[in-house]
Amino acid sequence: MSQGYNTVLLTGEDAVNQAVSLLQQGECVALPTETVYGLAADAANPAAVDKIFTAKGRPKNHPLIVHIPDVSHLSRWAMDIPESAYALAEQFWPGPLTLLLKKAPDVDTCVTGGLDTIALRVPAHPLFLSVLTKLDSGLAAPSANRYKQLSPTIAEQVTRGLAGRIAGVLEGGACDHGLESTILDLVSEQPRILRAGPISQQQLTDALGCEVLLPAQHVEVVPGNVKAHYQPTTPAKLLSTEQIMAQAERLNAANSFFLVWSEQAQRHLQESNERAQWRVMPATAAQYGQQLYVTLYQVDQQGAAQIIVEQPPQGDPWRAINDRLSRATS
Ligand code: AMP
Ligand code: MG
């Protein structure tokens, strides 16, 4: 159901100022980041933050990430900040790393889903940074999609999901990474990754000089860790190269759309299925990640009965991709 907004697409020279003005009025505006588009609202204004939950249809106990203009703002939002946070900020901010810290006492728990911890990051997209610098405060900004749907990596995808529900969308082109930030918990005894993302476990281990855990399950409320998440509307299935080769005929007859990356699978589809519908995904993790959501979004509109995704390689650079794919196909 629409919330009665006439959602404006903000483009051109004055777009950043218009976004700032709407945010100052307590409205929600979708902003581009280097990971995915975020649905931003003034993190210090509970009524504005509330609008994020309404627009997304997101449960109120799911915490939001607060985006800040630079590391000097950390102490406004967090307390008992360990040295490691500053070391990581120095190396990875602005960038796709979110740090989980102890919440400062005066931060309203509406933004933390009632928890006494807070997730913080400095994003790298120049438009988002410019909005933050003008506001000189924090913006809560989860991904700009309806609850459980795909995160948007182009402005059109935001508009399709949230038109009528938010004040505006700042046009910023396609997102560089295309996958949500890595979330690192610095509150627990040992640093641990709560959500795999563009900054890998190895990069964090190297930066900290100690082991960084990557548990498969968490007790915390982490919506990205819900098993079914980041899902296209068309049912999607993850199959190995061998399974695709063996079942291509049957899958094709069942009106499947294939997302393949290996030459083997491409050749097989080409040779054995004249009418097969398929797209080639990039063979490098960085490019695959950048293309993943936008491809699922586009293929979702093709009217196929199912999307068959060829299992990508395993290994550290592919971890975030495999994580999102397993949820999209769960
Ligand atoms: P999204 O905003 O949709 O990218 O999701 C934000 C992610 O950050 C979710 O997985 C949240 O659960 C996680 N997150 C934010 N704040 C906290 C927190 N205080 N504790 C644990 N996870 C958090
Ligand atoms: Mg999200």
mmCIF file of C-alpha atoms and ligand atoms in Angstrom:
data_model
loop_
_atom_site.group_PDB
_atom_site.id
_atom_site.type_symbol
_atom_site.label_atom_id
_atom_site.label_comp_id
_atom_site.label_asym_id
_atom_site.label_seq_id
_atom_site.Cartn_x
_atom_site.Cartn_y
_atom_site.Cartn_z
ATOM 1 C CA MET A 1 0.000 0.000 0.000
ATOM 2 C CA SER A 2 1.288 3.471 -0.901
ATOM 3 C CA GLN A 3 1.851 6.065 1.850
ATOM 4 C CA GLY A 4 0.594 8.886 -0.347
ATOM 5 C CA TYR A 5 3.974 10.429 -1.261
ATOM 6 C CA ASN A 6 4.694 11.909 -4.638
ATOM 7 C CA THR A 7 8.205 10.410 -4.776
ATOM 8 C CA VAL A 8 10.585 12.817 -6.548
ATOM 9 C CA LEU A 9 13.589 11.596 -8.543
ATOM 10 C CA LEU A 10 16.325 14.070 -7.596
ATOM 11 C CA THR A 11 18.790 14.712 -10.429
ATOM 12 C CA GLY A 12 20.930 17.594 -11.610
ATOM 13 C CA GLU A 13 22.898 20.319 -9.885
ATOM 14 C CA ASP A 14 20.575 21.041 -6.988
ATOM 15 C CA ALA A 15 19.760 17.380 -6.219
ATOM 16 C CA VAL A 16 22.033 17.097 -3.167
ATOM 17 C CA ASN A 17 20.591 20.280 -1.608
ATOM 18 C CA GLN A 18 17.062 19.043 -2.217
ATOM 19 C CA ALA A 19 17.887 15.729 -0.558
ATOM 20 C CA VAL A 20 19.406 17.558 2.420
ATOM 21 C CA SER A 21 16.344 19.766 2.764
ATOM 22 C CA LEU A 22 13.927 16.793 2.726
ATOM 23 C CA LEU A 23 16.054 14.954 5.304
ATOM 24 C CA GLN A 24 16.069 18.059 7.542
ATOM 25 C CA GLN A 25 12.264 18.070 7.343
ATOM 26 C CA GLY A 26 12.273 14.541 8.793
ATOM 27 C CA GLU A 27 11.549 12.759 5.523
ATOM 28 C CA CYS A 28 13.088 9.571 4.060
ATOM 29 C CA VAL A 29 15.224 9.875 0.925
ATOM 30 C CA ALA A 30 16.903 6.987 -0.927
ATOM 31 C CA LEU A 31 20.581 7.748 -1.491
ATOM 32 C CA PRO A 32 23.235 5.923 -3.517
ATOM 33 C CA THR A 33 26.097 4.309 -1.630
ATOM 34 C CA GLU A 34 29.023 2.327 -3.037
ATOM 35 C CA THR A 35 27.332 -0.880 -1.761
ATOM 36 C CA VAL A 36 23.564 -0.608 -2.526
ATOM 37 C CA TYR A 37 21.017 2.246 -2.416
ATOM 38 C CA GLY A 38 20.171 3.170 1.194
ATOM 39 C CA LEU A 39 16.894 4.524 2.548
ATOM 40 C CA ALA A 40 18.124 7.432 4.657
ATOM 41 C CA ALA A 41 16.557 9.404 7.498
ATOM 42 C CA ASP A 42 17.938 11.626 10.282
ATOM 43 C CA ALA A 43 19.234 9.109 12.845
ATOM 44 C CA ALA A 44 18.717 11.637 15.672
ATOM 45 C CA ASN A 45 15.007 12.093 14.866
ATOM 46 C CA PRO A 46 12.899 9.103 16.054
ATOM 47 C CA ALA A 47 9.870 10.193 13.982
ATOM 48 C CA ALA A 48 12.025 10.246 10.834
ATOM 49 C CA VAL A 49 13.572 6.852 11.672
ATOM 50 C CA ASP A 50 10.084 5.471 12.202
ATOM 51 C CA LYS A 51 9.242 6.352 8.594
ATOM 52 C CA ILE A 52 12.024 4.009 7.390
ATOM 53 C CA PHE A 53 10.362 1.040 9.093
ATOM 54 C CA THR A 54 6.946 2.013 7.690
ATOM 55 C CA ALA A 55 8.215 2.527 4.127
ATOM 56 C CA LYS A 56 10.116 -0.778 4.098
ATOM 57 C CA GLY A 57 7.586 -2.769 6.095
ATOM 58 C CA ARG A 58 10.527 -3.799 8.264
ATOM 59 C CA PRO A 59 10.006 -5.150 11.811
ATOM 60 C CA LYS A 60 10.918 -2.462 14.388
ATOM 61 C CA ASN A 61 13.316 -4.730 16.276
ATOM 62 C CA HIS A 62 15.626 -4.971 13.259
ATOM 63 C CA PRO A 63 18.463 -2.489 13.881
ATOM 64 C CA LEU A 64 19.641 0.062 11.297
ATOM 65 C CA ILE A 65 23.141 1.090 10.266
ATOM 66 C CA VAL A 66 23.998 4.727 11.056
ATOM 67 C CA HIS A 67 26.126 6.490 8.443
ATOM 68 C CA ILE A 68 28.431 9.290 9.587
ATOM 69 C CA PRO A 69 30.472 11.911 7.644
ATOM 70 C CA ASP A 70 33.866 10.893 9.099
ATOM 71 C CA VAL A 71 35.553 9.072 11.969
ATOM 72 C CA SER A 72 35.432 12.146 14.245
ATOM 73 C CA HIS A 73 31.656 11.526 14.592
ATOM 74 C CA LEU A 74 32.190 8.053 16.069
ATOM 75 C CA SER A 75 32.091 9.236 19.690
ATOM 76 C CA ARG A 76 28.759 11.004 19.163
ATOM 77 C CA TRP A 77 27.100 7.609 18.540
ATOM 78 C CA ALA A 78 29.302 5.013 20.300
ATOM 79 C CA MET A 79 31.148 4.633 23.599
ATOM 80 C CA ASP A 80 34.024 2.505 24.955
ATOM 81 C CA ILE A 81 35.411 2.541 21.416
ATOM 82 C CA PRO A 82 38.393 0.146 21.110
ATOM 83 C CA GLU A 83 41.634 1.184 19.368
ATOM 84 C CA SER A 84 40.914 -1.461 16.737
ATOM 85 C CA ALA A 85 37.899 0.561 15.559
ATOM 86 C CA TYR A 86 40.127 3.543 14.795
ATOM 87 C CA ALA A 87 42.705 1.360 13.059
ATOM 88 C CA LEU A 88 40.030 -0.189 10.837
ATOM 89 C CA ALA A 89 38.433 3.205 10.153
ATOM 90 C CA GLU A 90 41.825 4.532 9.095
ATOM 91 C CA GLN A 91 42.271 1.697 6.630
ATOM 92 C CA PHE A 92 38.739 1.072 5.320
ATOM 93 C CA TRP A 93 36.700 4.296 5.704
ATOM 94 C CA PRO A 94 35.158 5.713 3.709
ATOM 95 C CA GLY A 95 34.168 2.253 2.487
ATOM 96 C CA PRO A 96 32.010 -0.877 2.766
ATOM 97 C CA LEU A 97 32.858 -1.847 6.369
ATOM 98 C CA THR A 98 30.293 -1.430 9.170
ATOM 99 C CA LEU A 99 31.535 -1.565 12.771
ATOM 100 C CA LEU A 100 29.356 -2.778 15.611
ATOM 101 C CA LEU A 101 30.143 -0.864 18.827
ATOM 102 C CA LYS A 102 28.547 -0.054 22.188
ATOM 103 C CA LYS A 103 25.831 2.555 21.760
ATOM 104 C CA ALA A 104 26.332 5.997 23.372
ATOM 105 C CA PRO A 105 23.813 6.518 26.218
ATOM 106 C CA ASP A 106 21.808 9.320 24.581
ATOM 107 C CA VAL A 107 21.242 7.536 21.247
ATOM 108 C CA ASP A 108 17.570 6.573 20.910
ATOM 109 C CA THR A 109 17.071 2.804 20.728
ATOM 110 C CA CYS A 110 14.599 3.191 17.835
ATOM 111 C CA VAL A 111 17.658 3.184 15.565
ATOM 112 C CA THR A 112 19.269 0.141 17.220
ATOM 113 C CA GLY A 113 16.159 -2.039 17.338
ATOM 114 C CA GLY A 114 16.206 -1.785 21.126
ATOM 115 C CA LEU A 115 19.791 -3.082 21.436
ATOM 116 C CA ASP A 116 22.596 -1.393 23.391
ATOM 117 C CA THR A 117 24.949 -1.751 20.408
ATOM 118 C CA ILE A 118 25.109 0.399 17.272
ATOM 119 C CA ALA A 119 26.301 -0.280 13.721
ATOM 120 C CA LEU A 120 28.293 2.588 12.165
ATOM 121 C CA ARG A 121 30.039 3.314 8.903
ATOM 122 C CA VAL A 122 31.382 6.107 6.677
ATOM 123 C CA PRO A 123 30.141 5.414 3.127
ATOM 124 C CA ALA A 124 32.330 6.176 0.117
ATOM 125 C CA HIS A 125 29.808 7.370 -2.464
ATOM 126 C CA PRO A 126 30.535 11.080 -3.181
ATOM 127 C CA LEU A 127 26.819 12.041 -3.255
ATOM 128 C CA PHE A 128 26.052 10.323 0.055
ATOM 129 C CA LEU A 129 29.170 11.864 1.630
ATOM 130 C CA SER A 130 28.195 15.268 0.348
ATOM 131 C CA VAL A 131 24.714 14.954 1.920
ATOM 132 C CA LEU A 132 26.281 13.798 5.208
ATOM 133 C CA THR A 133 28.811 16.621 5.242
ATOM 134 C CA LYS A 134 26.097 19.230 4.699
ATOM 135 C CA LEU A 135 23.947 17.735 7.465
ATOM 136 C CA ASP A 136 26.960 17.258 9.754
ATOM 137 C CA SER A 137 25.155 14.450 11.582
ATOM 138 C CA GLY A 138 24.169 10.778 11.215
ATOM 139 C CA LEU A 139 21.811 9.129 8.753
ATOM 140 C CA ALA A 140 20.175 5.785 9.452
ATOM 141 C CA ALA A 141 20.056 3.974 6.118
ATOM 142 C CA PRO A 142 19.118 0.345 5.561
ATOM 143 C CA SER A 143 18.921 -0.921 1.999
ATOM 144 C CA ALA A 144 16.199 0.910 0.031
ATOM 145 C CA ASN A 145 13.976 -2.106 -0.644
ATOM 146 C CA ARG A 146 10.751 -3.483 0.796
ATOM 147 C CA TYR A 147 11.389 -5.998 3.576
ATOM 148 C CA LYS A 148 12.872 -9.308 2.278
ATOM 149 C CA GLN A 149 13.094 -8.142 -1.324
ATOM 150 C CA LEU A 150 16.260 -7.608 -3.343
ATOM 151 C CA SER A 151 18.509 -4.703 -2.359
ATOM 152 C CA PRO A 152 18.492 -2.079 -5.138
ATOM 153 C CA THR A 153 21.683 -1.145 -6.952
ATOM 154 C CA ILE A 154 20.121 1.273 -9.471
ATOM 155 C CA ALA A 155 17.669 4.160 -8.845
ATOM 156 C CA GLU A 156 14.962 2.607 -11.053
ATOM 157 C CA GLN A 157 14.883 -0.452 -8.806
ATOM 158 C CA VAL A 158 14.378 1.775 -5.723
ATOM 159 C CA THR A 159 11.504 3.589 -7.393
ATOM 160 C CA ARG A 160 9.818 0.365 -8.423
ATOM 161 C CA GLY A 161 9.782 -0.843 -4.807
ATOM 162 C CA LEU A 162 9.185 2.372 -2.871
ATOM 163 C CA ALA A 163 7.374 4.895 -5.129
ATOM 164 C CA GLY A 164 4.576 6.569 -3.166
ATOM 165 C CA ARG A 165 6.138 5.484 0.137
ATOM 166 C CA ILE A 166 9.107 7.904 0.445
ATOM 167 C CA ALA A 167 9.804 11.589 -0.315
ATOM 168 C CA GLY A 168 12.597 11.181 -2.874
ATOM 169 C CA VAL A 169 15.304 9.174 -4.616
ATOM 170 C CA LEU A 170 18.692 10.745 -5.337
ATOM 171 C CA GLU A 171 19.920 9.464 -8.719
ATOM 172 C CA GLY A 172 23.507 8.255 -8.431
ATOM 173 C CA GLY A 173 23.973 5.646 -11.168
ATOM 174 C CA ALA A 174 24.838 1.995 -10.548
ATOM 175 C CA CYS A 175 26.474 1.078 -7.226
ATOM 176 C CA ASP A 176 30.164 0.081 -7.413
ATOM 177 C CA HIS A 177 30.096 -3.021 -5.174
ATOM 178 C CA GLY A 178 26.457 -4.054 -5.519
ATOM 179 C CA LEU A 179 26.508 -6.049 -2.243
ATOM 180 C CA GLU A 180 25.839 -4.816 1.302
ATOM 181 C CA SER A 181 28.717 -3.806 3.585
ATOM 182 C CA THR A 182 30.674 -6.267 5.700
ATOM 183 C CA ILE A 183 29.480 -6.005 9.335
ATOM 184 C CA LEU A 184 32.182 -6.565 11.972
ATOM 185 C CA ASP A 185 31.260 -6.969 15.633
ATOM 186 C CA LEU A 186 33.875 -5.282 17.873
ATOM 187 C CA VAL A 187 31.813 -5.657 21.051
ATOM 188 C CA SER A 188 32.191 -9.415 21.498
ATOM 189 C CA GLU A 189 35.370 -10.843 22.993
ATOM 190 C CA GLN A 190 36.888 -11.616 19.620
ATOM 191 C CA PRO A 191 36.106 -9.647 16.434
ATOM 192 C CA ARG A 192 33.575 -11.524 14.348
ATOM 193 C CA ILE A 193 31.864 -10.971 11.036
ATOM 194 C CA LEU A 194 28.058 -10.725 11.333
ATOM 195 C CA ARG A 195 27.506 -10.281 7.590
ATOM 196 C CA ALA A 196 29.965 -11.151 4.834
ATOM 197 C CA GLY A 197 30.546 -8.321 2.358
ATOM 198 C CA PRO A 198 33.056 -6.577 0.093
ATOM 199 C CA ILE A 199 35.764 -6.394 2.822
ATOM 200 C CA SER A 200 36.869 -10.003 3.287
ATOM 201 C CA GLN A 201 37.741 -12.014 6.394
ATOM 202 C CA GLN A 202 41.355 -12.131 5.196
ATOM 203 C CA GLN A 203 41.563 -8.341 4.801
ATOM 204 C CA LEU A 204 40.233 -7.873 8.347
ATOM 205 C CA THR A 205 42.569 -10.511 9.781
ATOM 206 C CA ASP A 206 45.527 -8.804 8.099
ATOM 207 C CA ALA A 207 44.461 -5.369 9.313
ATOM 208 C CA LEU A 208 43.896 -6.436 12.930
ATOM 209 C CA GLY A 209 46.732 -8.949 13.208
ATOM 210 C CA CYS A 210 44.434 -11.390 15.015
ATOM 211 C CA GLU A 211 41.869 -14.024 14.155
ATOM 212 C CA VAL A 212 38.521 -12.735 12.916
ATOM 213 C CA LEU A 213 35.647 -15.144 13.399
ATOM 214 C CA LEU A 214 32.976 -15.816 10.819
ATOM 215 C CA PRO A 215 30.265 -17.763 12.627
ATOM 216 C CA ALA A 216 27.573 -19.381 10.504
ATOM 217 C CA GLN A 217 24.807 -18.529 12.974
ATOM 218 C CA HIS A 218 24.133 -15.628 15.312
ATOM 219 C CA VAL A 219 21.728 -15.172 18.146
ATOM 220 C CA GLU A 220 21.461 -11.427 17.446
ATOM 221 C CA VAL A 221 18.654 -9.954 15.426
ATOM 222 C CA VAL A 222 20.322 -9.550 12.064
ATOM 223 C CA PRO A 223 17.708 -9.455 9.298
ATOM 224 C CA GLY A 224 20.350 -10.095 6.645
ATOM 225 C CA ASN A 225 20.907 -13.375 8.450
ATOM 226 C CA VAL A 226 17.333 -14.527 8.083
ATOM 227 C CA LYS A 227 17.531 -17.615 5.877
ATOM 228 C CA ALA A 228 15.108 -16.333 3.243
ATOM 229 C CA HIS A 229 16.202 -12.804 2.349
ATOM 230 C CA TYR A 230 17.320 -10.813 -0.669
ATOM 231 C CA GLN A 231 14.814 -12.733 -2.761
ATOM 232 C CA PRO A 232 13.520 -12.173 -6.290
ATOM 233 C CA THR A 233 9.798 -12.843 -6.826
ATOM 234 C CA THR A 234 10.518 -15.640 -9.315
ATOM 235 C CA PRO A 235 11.614 -18.791 -7.457
ATOM 236 C CA ALA A 236 15.383 -19.164 -7.795
ATOM 237 C CA LYS A 237 17.493 -22.329 -7.497
ATOM 238 C CA LEU A 238 21.216 -22.819 -7.098
ATOM 239 C CA LEU A 239 22.613 -25.751 -9.145
ATOM 240 C CA SER A 240 26.129 -26.992 -9.762
ATOM 241 C CA THR A 241 27.622 -26.853 -13.268
ATOM 242 C CA GLU A 242 27.182 -30.631 -13.499
ATOM 243 C CA GLN A 243 23.531 -30.496 -12.471
ATOM 244 C CA ILE A 244 22.835 -27.835 -15.079
ATOM 245 C CA MET A 245 24.575 -29.875 -17.773
ATOM 246 C CA ALA A 246 22.648 -33.009 -16.841
ATOM 247 C CA GLN A 247 19.239 -31.366 -16.494
ATOM 248 C CA ALA A 248 19.372 -28.572 -19.064
ATOM 249 C CA GLU A 249 16.708 -30.109 -21.319
ATOM 250 C CA ARG A 250 14.222 -30.619 -18.523
ATOM 251 C CA LEU A 251 14.924 -27.218 -16.949
ATOM 252 C CA ASN A 252 14.565 -25.537 -20.286
ATOM 253 C CA ALA A 253 11.233 -27.229 -20.923
ATOM 254 C CA ALA A 254 10.111 -25.912 -17.534
ATOM 255 C CA ASN A 255 10.618 -22.279 -18.694
ATOM 256 C CA SER A 256 13.793 -21.621 -16.715
ATOM 257 C CA PHE A 257 16.060 -18.609 -17.024
ATOM 258 C CA PHE A 258 19.726 -19.525 -16.484
ATOM 259 C CA LEU A 259 22.436 -17.371 -14.895
ATOM 260 C CA VAL A 260 25.690 -19.088 -15.780
ATOM 261 C CA TRP A 261 29.340 -18.121 -15.520
ATOM 262 C CA SER A 262 31.406 -21.160 -16.617
ATOM 263 C CA GLU A 263 32.294 -21.641 -20.279
ATOM 264 C CA GLN A 264 31.206 -25.254 -19.936
ATOM 265 C CA ALA A 265 27.652 -24.344 -18.971
ATOM 266 C CA GLN A 266 27.448 -21.629 -21.614
ATOM 267 C CA ARG A 267 28.590 -23.978 -24.342
ATOM 268 C CA HIS A 268 26.183 -26.662 -23.206
ATOM 269 C CA LEU A 269 23.186 -24.306 -23.212
ATOM 270 C CA GLN A 270 24.153 -22.933 -26.588
ATOM 271 C CA GLU A 271 24.526 -26.360 -28.166
ATOM 272 C CA SER A 272 21.668 -28.236 -26.598
ATOM 273 C CA ASN A 273 18.928 -25.652 -26.163
ATOM 274 C CA GLU A 274 18.127 -23.402 -29.055
ATOM 275 C CA ARG A 275 15.477 -21.547 -27.158
ATOM 276 C CA ALA A 276 17.214 -21.491 -23.778
ATOM 277 C CA GLN A 277 16.998 -18.153 -21.966
ATOM 278 C CA TRP A 278 20.244 -17.341 -20.240
ATOM 279 C CA ARG A 279 22.687 -14.652 -19.247
ATOM 280 C CA VAL A 280 26.396 -14.849 -18.663
ATOM 281 C CA MET A 281 27.539 -13.660 -15.237
ATOM 282 C CA PRO A 282 31.068 -12.226 -14.804
ATOM 283 C CA ALA A 283 33.768 -14.723 -13.810
ATOM 284 C CA THR A 284 35.450 -12.431 -11.256
ATOM 285 C CA ALA A 285 33.967 -11.998 -7.774
ATOM 286 C CA ALA A 286 34.043 -8.169 -7.796
ATOM 287 C CA GLN A 287 32.160 -7.918 -11.090
ATOM 288 C CA TYR A 288 29.803 -10.769 -10.264
ATOM 289 C CA GLY A 289 28.871 -9.034 -6.995
ATOM 290 C CA GLN A 290 28.327 -5.732 -8.779
ATOM 291 C CA GLN A 291 25.948 -7.392 -11.274
ATOM 292 C CA LEU A 292 24.119 -9.845 -9.007
ATOM 293 C CA TYR A 293 21.118 -7.888 -7.687
ATOM 294 C CA VAL A 294 20.510 -5.863 -10.821
ATOM 295 C CA THR A 295 20.555 -9.058 -12.903
ATOM 296 C CA LEU A 296 18.111 -10.826 -10.564
ATOM 297 C CA TYR A 297 15.941 -7.692 -10.662
ATOM 298 C CA GLN A 298 15.898 -7.635 -14.464
ATOM 299 C CA VAL A 299 15.464 -11.377 -14.930
ATOM 300 C CA ASP A 300 12.598 -11.253 -12.404
ATOM 301 C CA GLN A 301 10.639 -9.284 -14.997
ATOM 302 C CA GLN A 302 11.121 -11.811 -17.831
ATOM 303 C CA GLY A 303 8.179 -14.010 -16.876
ATOM 304 C CA ALA A 304 10.253 -17.182 -16.420
ATOM 305 C CA ALA A 305 8.889 -19.905 -14.137
ATOM 306 C CA GLN A 306 12.197 -20.213 -12.302
ATOM 307 C CA ILE A 307 15.686 -18.758 -12.223
ATOM 308 C CA ILE A 308 18.501 -21.318 -12.269
ATOM 309 C CA VAL A 309 21.769 -19.944 -10.912
ATOM 310 C CA GLU A 310 24.994 -21.818 -11.630
ATOM 311 C CA GLN A 311 26.867 -22.237 -8.335
ATOM 312 C CA PRO A 312 29.794 -19.757 -8.399
ATOM 313 C CA PRO A 313 33.259 -20.729 -7.099
ATOM 314 C CA GLN A 314 33.827 -20.970 -3.313
ATOM 315 C CA GLY A 315 36.615 -19.169 -1.457
ATOM 316 C CA ASP A 316 37.156 -15.877 0.360
ATOM 317 C CA PRO A 317 36.405 -13.332 -2.408
ATOM 318 C CA TRP A 318 33.180 -15.199 -3.305
ATOM 319 C CA ARG A 319 31.898 -15.531 0.264
ATOM 320 C CA ALA A 320 29.444 -12.595 0.244
ATOM 321 C CA ILE A 321 28.104 -13.678 -3.151
ATOM 322 C CA ASN A 322 27.513 -17.254 -2.023
ATOM 323 C CA ASP A 323 25.935 -15.962 1.177
ATOM 324 C CA ARG A 324 23.405 -13.795 -0.722
ATOM 325 C CA LEU A 325 22.751 -16.504 -3.325
ATOM 326 C CA SER A 326 22.009 -19.115 -0.690
ATOM 327 C CA ARG A 327 19.395 -16.771 0.829
ATOM 328 C CA ALA A 328 17.964 -15.721 -2.536
ATOM 329 C CA THR A 329 17.459 -19.382 -3.426
ATOM 330 C CA SER A 330 16.423 -20.684 0.011
HETATM 331 P P1 AMP B 1 20.371 -3.298 6.039
HETATM 332 O O1 AMP B 1 20.200 -2.033 6.780
HETATM 333 O O2 AMP B 1 19.121 -3.776 5.392
HETATM 334 O O3 AMP B 1 21.591 -3.340 5.185
HETATM 335 O O4 AMP B 1 20.687 -4.244 7.216
HETATM 336 C C1 AMP B 1 21.485 -3.722 8.269
HETATM 337 C C2 AMP B 1 22.225 -4.826 8.906
HETATM 338 O O5 AMP B 1 22.961 -4.374 10.031
HETATM 339 C C3 AMP B 1 21.293 -5.869 9.404
HETATM 340 O O6 AMP B 1 21.818 -7.138 9.114
HETATM 341 C C4 AMP B 1 21.245 -5.546 10.878
HETATM 342 O O7 AMP B 1 20.762 -6.559 11.676
HETATM 343 C C5 AMP B 1 22.673 -5.179 11.146
HETATM 344 N N1 AMP B 1 22.797 -4.413 12.372
HETATM 345 C C6 AMP B 1 22.597 -3.107 12.528
HETATM 346 N N2 AMP B 1 22.729 -2.744 13.823
HETATM 347 C C7 AMP B 1 23.013 -3.865 14.512
HETATM 348 C C8 AMP B 1 23.223 -4.164 15.877
HETATM 349 N N3 AMP B 1 23.170 -3.221 16.820
HETATM 350 N N4 AMP B 1 23.472 -5.448 16.211
HETATM 351 C C9 AMP B 1 23.509 -6.411 15.283
HETATM 352 N N5 AMP B 1 23.312 -6.190 13.969
HETATM 353 C C10 AMP B 1 23.060 -4.932 13.579
HETATM 354 MG MG MG B 2 18.598 -4.828 3.696
#
